[in-house]
Amino acid sequence: MTTTTLAVLVPLLPFLGAAAGLLLGRGAPGFVRPLAILPTLTAAALAVVVAVRQGGGRSIDAATELTPTGSVPIDLSLHLDGFAVLVAVLVGLVATCVQIYSTAYLKDDARYPSYAALVSLFTSAMLLVVYSGDLMVLLVGWEIMGICSYFLVGHYWETPEARAASLKAFLVTKLGDVPFLIGLFALAADTGTFRVTGVLAAVTNGGLDHPTLIGLLLLAGVAGKSAQFPLHTWLPDAMAGPTPVSALIHAATMVAAGIYFVARLLPVFTASGAVL
């Protein structure tokens, strides 16, 4: 199989595992734990294979047009460089450990099937963010992560602390996502593309007309996801969720997604001294 095919399977497998887990959770509970662990473990192994094949050398890009928009096109695209493939391995490794630990931690929890499916879906979304070469597709993974975190933080919904924490996490992160979305549109308007490679090429050639405005708008979304001041208040309350959720979302992946985004589009931020 080609490297791009394997890369497509990396976020796809946890997604399929989540869908199967939700469908079979009540009717066939014996399949829930294998469906939680095996797709994520396989995705982590494939991420290692992709990383070895990429080898930190020249980036691998593949794309197909998702839909004509009449203006800036949106593509289903992969952008695999050394940074992306390394982060994908780390995400797969942490998610696999969390799924394995959760089988014992939530052994007697009646809501474990939905929990495991949400963790798999979150993992799929994070891997989509890491591998995506198009900012609109990245945004899809970005928002799915936020929705999954809402449900996972509120897993113990019978307690008022968990309900309040999940709602706070959702609203505060979405407060940052609104300017983030506007910033992505402004970036595409300046550069004429949502493709990461196209954006970076345009910035290198001086094609960014409003670097300060765009950088600040994007940083608002980063601050929300990564719990940076002043959008940091949701993170301490979010510890009301199960311990494995804190390990996955608040210590390893979602709070790192904002940092990953900054690193991915670093020339956009360095184009403005005010943003730095």
PDB file of C-alpha atoms in Angstrom:
ATOM      1  CA  MET A   1       0.000   0.000   0.000  1.00  0.00           C
ATOM      2  CA  THR A   2       1.157   3.514  -0.737  1.00  0.00           C
ATOM      3  CA  THR A   3       2.095   5.904   2.048  1.00  0.00           C
ATOM      4  CA  THR A   4      -0.876   8.163   1.303  1.00  0.00           C
ATOM      5  CA  THR A   5      -3.292   5.214   1.517  1.00  0.00           C
ATOM      6  CA  LEU A   6      -1.867   4.235   4.886  1.00  0.00           C
ATOM      7  CA  ALA A   7      -2.119   7.851   6.027  1.00  0.00           C
ATOM      8  CA  VAL A   8      -5.815   7.930   5.094  1.00  0.00           C
ATOM      9  CA  LEU A   9      -6.394   4.798   7.178  1.00  0.00           C
ATOM     10  CA  VAL A  10      -4.801   6.328  10.290  1.00  0.00           C
ATOM     11  CA  PRO A  11      -7.708   8.704  11.135  1.00  0.00           C
ATOM     12  CA  LEU A  12     -10.274   6.489   9.373  1.00  0.00           C
ATOM     13  CA  LEU A  13      -9.800   3.392  11.553  1.00  0.00           C
ATOM     14  CA  PRO A  14     -10.643   5.062  14.905  1.00  0.00           C
ATOM     15  CA  PHE A  15     -13.651   6.694  13.223  1.00  0.00           C
ATOM     16  CA  LEU A  16     -14.929   3.316  12.018  1.00  0.00           C
ATOM     17  CA  GLY A  17     -14.247   1.865  15.457  1.00  0.00           C
ATOM     18  CA  ALA A  18     -16.301   4.649  17.042  1.00  0.00           C
ATOM     19  CA  ALA A  19     -19.214   4.075  14.651  1.00  0.00           C
ATOM     20  CA  ALA A  20     -19.144   0.303  15.195  1.00  0.00           C
ATOM     21  CA  GLY A  21     -18.895   0.749  18.952  1.00  0.00           C
ATOM     22  CA  LEU A  22     -21.956   2.976  19.037  1.00  0.00           C
ATOM     23  CA  LEU A  23     -23.946   0.550  16.876  1.00  0.00           C
ATOM     24  CA  LEU A  24     -22.942  -2.615  18.748  1.00  0.00           C
ATOM     25  CA  GLY A  25     -22.532  -1.205  22.252  1.00  0.00           C
ATOM     26  CA  ARG A  26     -25.889  -2.333  23.599  1.00  0.00           C
ATOM     27  CA  GLY A  27     -26.608  -5.349  21.423  1.00  0.00           C
ATOM     28  CA  ALA A  28     -23.174  -6.977  21.609  1.00  0.00           C
ATOM     29  CA  PRO A  29     -21.303  -5.620  24.661  1.00  0.00           C
ATOM     30  CA  GLY A  30     -18.536  -8.186  24.239  1.00  0.00           C
ATOM     31  CA  PHE A  31     -17.310  -6.369  21.137  1.00  0.00           C
ATOM     32  CA  VAL A  32     -17.057  -2.945  22.799  1.00  0.00           C
ATOM     33  CA  ARG A  33     -13.568  -3.278  24.281  1.00  0.00           C
ATOM     34  CA  PRO A  34     -11.955  -4.826  21.175  1.00  0.00           C
ATOM     35  CA  LEU A  35     -13.581  -2.116  19.042  1.00  0.00           C
ATOM     36  CA  ALA A  36     -12.181   0.510  21.379  1.00  0.00           C
ATOM     37  CA  ILE A  37      -8.614  -0.797  21.475  1.00  0.00           C
ATOM     38  CA  LEU A  38      -7.855  -2.573  18.184  1.00  0.00           C
ATOM     39  CA  PRO A  39      -8.680   0.232  15.682  1.00  0.00           C
ATOM     40  CA  THR A  40      -6.736   2.775  17.738  1.00  0.00           C
ATOM     41  CA  LEU A  41      -3.810   0.393  18.193  1.00  0.00           C
ATOM     42  CA  THR A  42      -3.779  -0.382  14.467  1.00  0.00           C
ATOM     43  CA  ALA A  43      -3.931   3.339  13.638  1.00  0.00           C
ATOM     44  CA  ALA A  44      -0.943   3.945  15.923  1.00  0.00           C
ATOM     45  CA  ALA A  45       0.992   1.142  14.209  1.00  0.00           C
ATOM     46  CA  LEU A  46       0.143   2.538  10.758  1.00  0.00           C
ATOM     47  CA  ALA A  47       1.214   6.005  11.933  1.00  0.00           C
ATOM     48  CA  VAL A  48       4.598   4.520  12.804  1.00  0.00           C
ATOM     49  CA  VAL A  49       4.835   2.960   9.324  1.00  0.00           C
ATOM     50  CA  VAL A  50       3.923   6.303   7.715  1.00  0.00           C
ATOM     51  CA  ALA A  51       6.554   8.056   9.832  1.00  0.00           C
ATOM     52  CA  VAL A  52       9.229   5.537   8.862  1.00  0.00           C
ATOM     53  CA  ARG A  53       8.360   5.840   5.168  1.00  0.00           C
ATOM     54  CA  GLN A  54       8.317   9.632   5.295  1.00  0.00           C
ATOM     55  CA  GLY A  55      11.594   9.524   7.197  1.00  0.00           C
ATOM     56  CA  GLY A  56      11.714  13.235   7.962  1.00  0.00           C
ATOM     57  CA  GLY A  57      12.589  13.981   4.361  1.00  0.00           C
ATOM     58  CA  ARG A  58      10.614  15.706   1.649  1.00  0.00           C
ATOM     59  CA  SER A  59       6.961  16.249   2.521  1.00  0.00           C
ATOM     60  CA  ILE A  60       4.300  14.028   0.952  1.00  0.00           C
ATOM     61  CA  ASP A  61       1.243  15.803  -0.443  1.00  0.00           C
ATOM     62  CA  ALA A  62      -1.923  14.376  -1.973  1.00  0.00           C
ATOM     63  CA  ALA A  63      -5.238  16.092  -2.661  1.00  0.00           C
ATOM     64  CA  THR A  64      -8.572  15.779  -4.346  1.00  0.00           C
ATOM     65  CA  GLU A  65     -11.144  18.542  -4.670  1.00  0.00           C
ATOM     66  CA  LEU A  66     -13.925  18.075  -2.140  1.00  0.00           C
ATOM     67  CA  THR A  67     -16.447  20.437  -3.696  1.00  0.00           C
ATOM     68  CA  PRO A  68     -16.402  23.466  -5.998  1.00  0.00           C
ATOM     69  CA  THR A  69     -17.130  26.573  -3.948  1.00  0.00           C
ATOM     70  CA  GLY A  70     -17.172  29.208  -6.663  1.00  0.00           C
ATOM     71  CA  SER A  71     -14.207  30.955  -5.078  1.00  0.00           C
ATOM     72  CA  VAL A  72     -11.547  29.401  -2.848  1.00  0.00           C
ATOM     73  CA  PRO A  73     -11.660  25.591  -3.337  1.00  0.00           C
ATOM     74  CA  ILE A  74     -11.813  23.138  -0.441  1.00  0.00           C
ATOM     75  CA  ASP A  75      -9.697  20.015  -0.917  1.00  0.00           C
ATOM     76  CA  LEU A  76      -9.429  16.695   0.845  1.00  0.00           C
ATOM     77  CA  SER A  77      -5.678  16.812   1.182  1.00  0.00           C
ATOM     78  CA  LEU A  78      -2.819  15.313   3.145  1.00  0.00           C
ATOM     79  CA  HIS A  79       0.358  17.142   4.075  1.00  0.00           C
ATOM     80  CA  LEU A  80       2.841  14.724   5.622  1.00  0.00           C
ATOM     81  CA  ASP A  81       6.112  16.218   6.779  1.00  0.00           C
ATOM     82  CA  GLY A  82       8.405  15.115   9.585  1.00  0.00           C
ATOM     83  CA  PHE A  83       6.525  17.188  12.146  1.00  0.00           C
ATOM     84  CA  ALA A  84       3.083  15.842  11.220  1.00  0.00           C
ATOM     85  CA  VAL A  85       4.078  12.177  11.147  1.00  0.00           C
ATOM     86  CA  LEU A  86       5.845  12.449  14.515  1.00  0.00           C
ATOM     87  CA  VAL A  87       2.845  14.092  16.203  1.00  0.00           C
ATOM     88  CA  ALA A  88       0.520  11.454  14.708  1.00  0.00           C
ATOM     89  CA  VAL A  89       2.621   8.690  16.289  1.00  0.00           C
ATOM     90  CA  LEU A  90       2.427  10.433  19.663  1.00  0.00           C
ATOM     91  CA  VAL A  91      -1.344  10.889  19.389  1.00  0.00           C
ATOM     92  CA  GLY A  92      -1.843   7.248  18.432  1.00  0.00           C
ATOM     93  CA  LEU A  93       0.363   6.050  21.276  1.00  0.00           C
ATOM     94  CA  VAL A  94      -1.354   8.161  23.941  1.00  0.00           C
ATOM     95  CA  ALA A  95      -4.855   7.288  22.652  1.00  0.00           C
ATOM     96  CA  THR A  96      -4.051   3.577  22.700  1.00  0.00           C
ATOM     97  CA  CYS A  97      -2.779   3.782  26.280  1.00  0.00           C
ATOM     98  CA  VAL A  98      -5.896   5.697  27.304  1.00  0.00           C
ATOM     99  CA  GLN A  99      -8.218   3.136  25.699  1.00  0.00           C
ATOM    100  CA  ILE A 100      -6.411   0.238  27.376  1.00  0.00           C
ATOM    101  CA  TYR A 101      -6.429   1.944  30.778  1.00  0.00           C
ATOM    102  CA  SER A 102     -10.096   2.887  30.416  1.00  0.00           C
ATOM    103  CA  THR A 103     -11.168  -0.749  30.076  1.00  0.00           C
ATOM    104  CA  ALA A 104     -10.222  -1.250  33.734  1.00  0.00           C
ATOM    105  CA  TYR A 105     -10.979   2.252  35.009  1.00  0.00           C
ATOM    106  CA  LEU A 106     -14.564   2.143  33.714  1.00  0.00           C
ATOM    107  CA  LYS A 107     -15.012  -1.623  33.976  1.00  0.00           C
ATOM    108  CA  ASP A 108     -18.343  -1.377  35.809  1.00  0.00           C
ATOM    109  CA  ASP A 109     -19.600   1.779  34.092  1.00  0.00           C
ATOM    110  CA  ALA A 110     -22.808   1.215  32.125  1.00  0.00           C
ATOM    111  CA  ARG A 111     -21.922   4.130  29.845  1.00  0.00           C
ATOM    112  CA  TYR A 112     -18.541   2.721  28.852  1.00  0.00           C
ATOM    113  CA  PRO A 113     -19.617   1.876  25.242  1.00  0.00           C
ATOM    114  CA  SER A 114     -20.495   5.498  24.438  1.00  0.00           C
ATOM    115  CA  TYR A 115     -17.401   6.703  26.302  1.00  0.00           C
ATOM    116  CA  ALA A 116     -15.087   4.422  24.315  1.00  0.00           C
ATOM    117  CA  ALA A 117     -16.712   5.463  21.043  1.00  0.00           C
ATOM    118  CA  LEU A 118     -16.264   9.143  21.889  1.00  0.00           C
ATOM    119  CA  VAL A 119     -12.590   8.608  22.735  1.00  0.00           C
ATOM    120  CA  SER A 120     -12.122   6.867  19.370  1.00  0.00           C
ATOM    121  CA  LEU A 121     -13.933   9.681  17.573  1.00  0.00           C
ATOM    122  CA  PHE A 122     -11.815  12.270  19.384  1.00  0.00           C
ATOM    123  CA  THR A 123      -8.659  10.372  18.376  1.00  0.00           C
ATOM    124  CA  SER A 124      -9.812  10.299  14.762  1.00  0.00           C
ATOM    125  CA  ALA A 125     -10.481  14.044  14.816  1.00  0.00           C
ATOM    126  CA  MET A 126      -7.075  14.828  16.302  1.00  0.00           C
ATOM    127  CA  LEU A 127      -5.329  12.687  13.693  1.00  0.00           C
ATOM    128  CA  LEU A 128      -7.325  14.500  10.999  1.00  0.00           C
ATOM    129  CA  VAL A 129      -6.039  17.818  12.345  1.00  0.00           C
ATOM    130  CA  VAL A 130      -2.471  16.514  12.274  1.00  0.00           C
ATOM    131  CA  TYR A 131      -2.504  15.043   8.763  1.00  0.00           C
ATOM    132  CA  SER A 132      -4.785  17.549   7.025  1.00  0.00           C
ATOM    133  CA  GLY A 133      -3.308  19.692   4.293  1.00  0.00           C
ATOM    134  CA  ASP A 134      -6.424  21.887   3.965  1.00  0.00           C
ATOM    135  CA  LEU A 135      -7.450  24.363   6.662  1.00  0.00           C
ATOM    136  CA  MET A 136     -11.192  23.743   6.226  1.00  0.00           C
ATOM    137  CA  VAL A 137     -10.744  20.009   6.691  1.00  0.00           C
ATOM    138  CA  LEU A 138      -8.522  20.765   9.679  1.00  0.00           C
ATOM    139  CA  LEU A 139     -11.373  22.886  11.053  1.00  0.00           C
ATOM    140  CA  VAL A 140     -13.722  19.886  10.862  1.00  0.00           C
ATOM    141  CA  GLY A 141     -11.386  17.843  13.068  1.00  0.00           C
ATOM    142  CA  TRP A 142     -10.874  20.881  15.322  1.00  0.00           C
ATOM    143  CA  GLU A 143     -14.628  21.217  15.968  1.00  0.00           C
ATOM    144  CA  ILE A 144     -15.258  17.477  16.395  1.00  0.00           C
ATOM    145  CA  MET A 145     -12.603  17.489  19.116  1.00  0.00           C
ATOM    146  CA  GLY A 146     -14.481  20.250  20.913  1.00  0.00           C
ATOM    147  CA  ILE A 147     -17.796  18.406  20.714  1.00  0.00           C
ATOM    148  CA  CYS A 148     -16.246  15.152  21.963  1.00  0.00           C
ATOM    149  CA  SER A 149     -14.582  16.956  24.856  1.00  0.00           C
ATOM    150  CA  TYR A 150     -17.973  18.339  25.897  1.00  0.00           C
ATOM    151  CA  PHE A 151     -19.456  14.853  26.199  1.00  0.00           C
ATOM    152  CA  LEU A 152     -16.342  13.281  27.738  1.00  0.00           C
ATOM    153  CA  VAL A 153     -15.882  15.962  30.401  1.00  0.00           C
ATOM    154  CA  GLY A 154     -19.582  15.569  31.238  1.00  0.00           C
ATOM    155  CA  HIS A 155     -19.404  11.765  31.392  1.00  0.00           C
ATOM    156  CA  TYR A 156     -20.563  11.810  35.016  1.00  0.00           C
ATOM    157  CA  TRP A 157     -23.512  13.974  34.029  1.00  0.00           C
ATOM    158  CA  GLU A 158     -25.464  13.088  37.185  1.00  0.00           C
ATOM    159  CA  THR A 159     -23.086  15.343  39.178  1.00  0.00           C
ATOM    160  CA  PRO A 160     -23.600  19.124  38.915  1.00  0.00           C
ATOM    161  CA  GLU A 161     -19.823  19.683  38.765  1.00  0.00           C
ATOM    162  CA  ALA A 162     -19.457  17.589  35.608  1.00  0.00           C
ATOM    163  CA  ARG A 163     -22.447  19.210  33.912  1.00  0.00           C
ATOM    164  CA  ALA A 164     -21.163  22.714  34.668  1.00  0.00           C
ATOM    165  CA  ALA A 165     -17.603  21.831  33.626  1.00  0.00           C
ATOM    166  CA  SER A 166     -18.635  20.347  30.277  1.00  0.00           C
ATOM    167  CA  LEU A 167     -20.802  23.355  29.429  1.00  0.00           C
ATOM    168  CA  LYS A 168     -18.068  25.787  30.462  1.00  0.00           C
ATOM    169  CA  ALA A 169     -15.448  23.958  28.409  1.00  0.00           C
ATOM    170  CA  PHE A 170     -17.711  23.970  25.362  1.00  0.00           C
ATOM    171  CA  LEU A 171     -18.664  27.644  25.587  1.00  0.00           C
ATOM    172  CA  VAL A 172     -15.181  28.973  26.360  1.00  0.00           C
ATOM    173  CA  THR A 173     -13.508  27.037  23.555  1.00  0.00           C
ATOM    174  CA  LYS A 174     -16.256  28.067  21.139  1.00  0.00           C
ATOM    175  CA  LEU A 175     -15.681  31.685  22.187  1.00  0.00           C
ATOM    176  CA  GLY A 176     -12.219  31.300  20.702  1.00  0.00           C
ATOM    177  CA  ASP A 177     -13.402  29.306  17.684  1.00  0.00           C
ATOM    178  CA  VAL A 178     -15.539  32.167  16.317  1.00  0.00           C
ATOM    179  CA  PRO A 179     -12.591  34.532  15.663  1.00  0.00           C
ATOM    180  CA  PHE A 180     -10.578  31.464  14.610  1.00  0.00           C
ATOM    181  CA  LEU A 181     -13.078  30.762  11.816  1.00  0.00           C
ATOM    182  CA  ILE A 182     -13.056  34.423  10.745  1.00  0.00           C
ATOM    183  CA  GLY A 183      -9.259  34.309  10.726  1.00  0.00           C
ATOM    184  CA  LEU A 184      -9.235  31.281   8.438  1.00  0.00           C
ATOM    185  CA  PHE A 185     -11.555  33.015   5.983  1.00  0.00           C
ATOM    186  CA  ALA A 186      -9.412  36.163   6.105  1.00  0.00           C
ATOM    187  CA  LEU A 187      -6.289  34.085   5.514  1.00  0.00           C
ATOM    188  CA  ALA A 188      -7.896  32.411   2.491  1.00  0.00           C
ATOM    189  CA  ALA A 189      -9.056  35.783   1.173  1.00  0.00           C
ATOM    190  CA  ASP A 190      -5.480  37.107   1.316  1.00  0.00           C
ATOM    191  CA  THR A 191      -3.731  34.018  -0.049  1.00  0.00           C
ATOM    192  CA  GLY A 192      -6.430  32.620  -2.347  1.00  0.00           C
ATOM    193  CA  THR A 193      -6.273  29.107  -0.900  1.00  0.00           C
ATOM    194  CA  PHE A 194      -7.067  26.965   2.135  1.00  0.00           C
ATOM    195  CA  ARG A 195      -4.195  24.578   1.342  1.00  0.00           C
ATOM    196  CA  VAL A 196      -1.443  24.700   3.963  1.00  0.00           C
ATOM    197  CA  THR A 197       1.291  24.550   1.329  1.00  0.00           C
ATOM    198  CA  GLY A 198      -0.379  27.332  -0.685  1.00  0.00           C
ATOM    199  CA  VAL A 199      -0.743  29.547   2.377  1.00  0.00           C
ATOM    200  CA  LEU A 200       2.898  29.088   3.361  1.00  0.00           C
ATOM    201  CA  ALA A 201       4.058  29.766  -0.188  1.00  0.00           C
ATOM    202  CA  ALA A 202       1.968  32.953  -0.354  1.00  0.00           C
ATOM    203  CA  VAL A 203       3.326  34.186   2.981  1.00  0.00           C
ATOM    204  CA  THR A 204       6.892  33.495   1.859  1.00  0.00           C
ATOM    205  CA  ASN A 205       6.270  35.566  -1.274  1.00  0.00           C
ATOM    206  CA  GLY A 206       4.810  38.453   0.715  1.00  0.00           C
ATOM    207  CA  GLY A 207       1.194  37.698  -0.204  1.00  0.00           C
ATOM    208  CA  LEU A 208      -0.280  38.373   3.241  1.00  0.00           C
ATOM    209  CA  ASP A 209      -1.927  41.807   3.370  1.00  0.00           C
ATOM    210  CA  HIS A 210      -3.258  41.747   6.957  1.00  0.00           C
ATOM    211  CA  PRO A 211      -0.819  39.619   8.987  1.00  0.00           C
ATOM    212  CA  THR A 212      -1.549  41.224  12.360  1.00  0.00           C
ATOM    213  CA  LEU A 213      -5.334  40.933  12.107  1.00  0.00           C
ATOM    214  CA  ILE A 214      -5.200  37.356  10.815  1.00  0.00           C
ATOM    215  CA  GLY A 215      -2.602  36.287  13.374  1.00  0.00           C
ATOM    216  CA  LEU A 216      -4.586  37.677  16.306  1.00  0.00           C
ATOM    217  CA  LEU A 217      -7.834  36.086  15.112  1.00  0.00           C
ATOM    218  CA  LEU A 218      -6.156  32.695  14.763  1.00  0.00           C
ATOM    219  CA  LEU A 219      -4.482  33.050  18.153  1.00  0.00           C
ATOM    220  CA  ALA A 220      -7.906  33.443  19.765  1.00  0.00           C
ATOM    221  CA  GLY A 221      -8.821  29.923  18.659  1.00  0.00           C
ATOM    222  CA  VAL A 222      -5.429  28.620  19.759  1.00  0.00           C
ATOM    223  CA  ALA A 223      -5.900  30.209  23.197  1.00  0.00           C
ATOM    224  CA  GLY A 224      -9.288  28.532  23.591  1.00  0.00           C
ATOM    225  CA  LYS A 225      -8.129  25.044  22.621  1.00  0.00           C
ATOM    226  CA  SER A 226      -4.859  25.235  24.548  1.00  0.00           C
ATOM    227  CA  ALA A 227      -6.379  26.912  27.628  1.00  0.00           C
ATOM    228  CA  GLN A 228      -4.224  30.019  27.400  1.00  0.00           C
ATOM    229  CA  PHE A 229      -5.062  33.292  29.141  1.00  0.00           C
ATOM    230  CA  PRO A 230      -7.717  34.691  29.044  1.00  0.00           C
ATOM    231  CA  LEU A 231      -9.532  31.545  27.784  1.00  0.00           C
ATOM    232  CA  HIS A 232      -7.906  29.265  30.345  1.00  0.00           C
ATOM    233  CA  THR A 233     -10.716  29.058  32.893  1.00  0.00           C
ATOM    234  CA  TRP A 234     -12.333  25.886  31.515  1.00  0.00           C
ATOM    235  CA  LEU A 235      -9.333  23.631  32.114  1.00  0.00           C
ATOM    236  CA  PRO A 236      -9.284  23.273  35.941  1.00  0.00           C
ATOM    237  CA  ASP A 237     -13.043  22.595  36.036  1.00  0.00           C
ATOM    238  CA  ALA A 238     -12.719  19.986  33.270  1.00  0.00           C
ATOM    239  CA  MET A 239     -10.946  17.657  35.707  1.00  0.00           C
ATOM    240  CA  ALA A 240     -14.471  16.670  36.810  1.00  0.00           C
ATOM    241  CA  GLY A 241     -14.409  14.159  33.944  1.00  0.00           C
ATOM    242  CA  PRO A 242     -12.876  10.660  34.181  1.00  0.00           C
ATOM    243  CA  THR A 243      -9.114  10.490  34.751  1.00  0.00           C
ATOM    244  CA  PRO A 244      -8.359   8.958  31.303  1.00  0.00           C
ATOM    245  CA  VAL A 245     -10.181  11.915  29.693  1.00  0.00           C
ATOM    246  CA  SER A 246      -7.831  14.307  31.481  1.00  0.00           C
ATOM    247  CA  ALA A 247      -4.875  12.249  30.266  1.00  0.00           C
ATOM    248  CA  LEU A 248      -6.056  12.291  26.652  1.00  0.00           C
ATOM    249  CA  ILE A 249      -7.592  15.737  26.233  1.00  0.00           C
ATOM    250  CA  HIS A 250      -6.137  18.010  28.884  1.00  0.00           C
ATOM    251  CA  ALA A 251      -2.606  16.681  29.146  1.00  0.00           C
ATOM    252  CA  ALA A 252      -1.688  15.279  25.756  1.00  0.00           C
ATOM    253  CA  THR A 253      -3.727  16.077  22.680  1.00  0.00           C
ATOM    254  CA  MET A 254      -6.414  18.778  22.585  1.00  0.00           C
ATOM    255  CA  VAL A 255      -4.420  21.351  24.532  1.00  0.00           C
ATOM    256  CA  ALA A 256      -1.514  20.563  22.197  1.00  0.00           C
ATOM    257  CA  ALA A 257      -3.649  21.068  19.068  1.00  0.00           C
ATOM    258  CA  GLY A 258      -3.364  24.844  19.305  1.00  0.00           C
ATOM    259  CA  ILE A 259       0.414  24.630  19.622  1.00  0.00           C
ATOM    260  CA  TYR A 260       0.501  22.264  16.652  1.00  0.00           C
ATOM    261  CA  PHE A 261      -1.519  24.736  14.603  1.00  0.00           C
ATOM    262  CA  VAL A 262       0.860  27.583  15.444  1.00  0.00           C
ATOM    263  CA  ALA A 263       3.845  25.448  14.483  1.00  0.00           C
ATOM    264  CA  ARG A 264       2.159  24.348  11.252  1.00  0.00           C
ATOM    265  CA  LEU A 265       1.458  27.948  10.176  1.00  0.00           C
ATOM    266  CA  LEU A 266       4.421  29.581  11.923  1.00  0.00           C
ATOM    267  CA  PRO A 267       5.328  31.923   9.016  1.00  0.00           C
ATOM    268  CA  VAL A 268       1.830  33.453   9.249  1.00  0.00           C
ATOM    269  CA  PHE A 269       2.484  34.424  12.871  1.00  0.00           C
ATOM    270  CA  THR A 270       6.078  35.554  12.332  1.00  0.00           C
ATOM    271  CA  ALA A 271       4.877  37.907   9.586  1.00  0.00           C
ATOM    272  CA  SER A 272       3.670  40.300  12.288  1.00  0.00           C
ATOM    273  CA  GLY A 273       5.783  41.656  15.117  1.00  0.00           C
ATOM    274  CA  ALA A 274       2.648  42.554  17.069  1.00  0.00           C
ATOM    275  CA  VAL A 275       1.408  38.960  16.941  1.00  0.00           C
ATOM    276  CA  LEU A 276       4.799  37.676  18.143  1.00  0.00           C
TER     277      LEU A 276
END
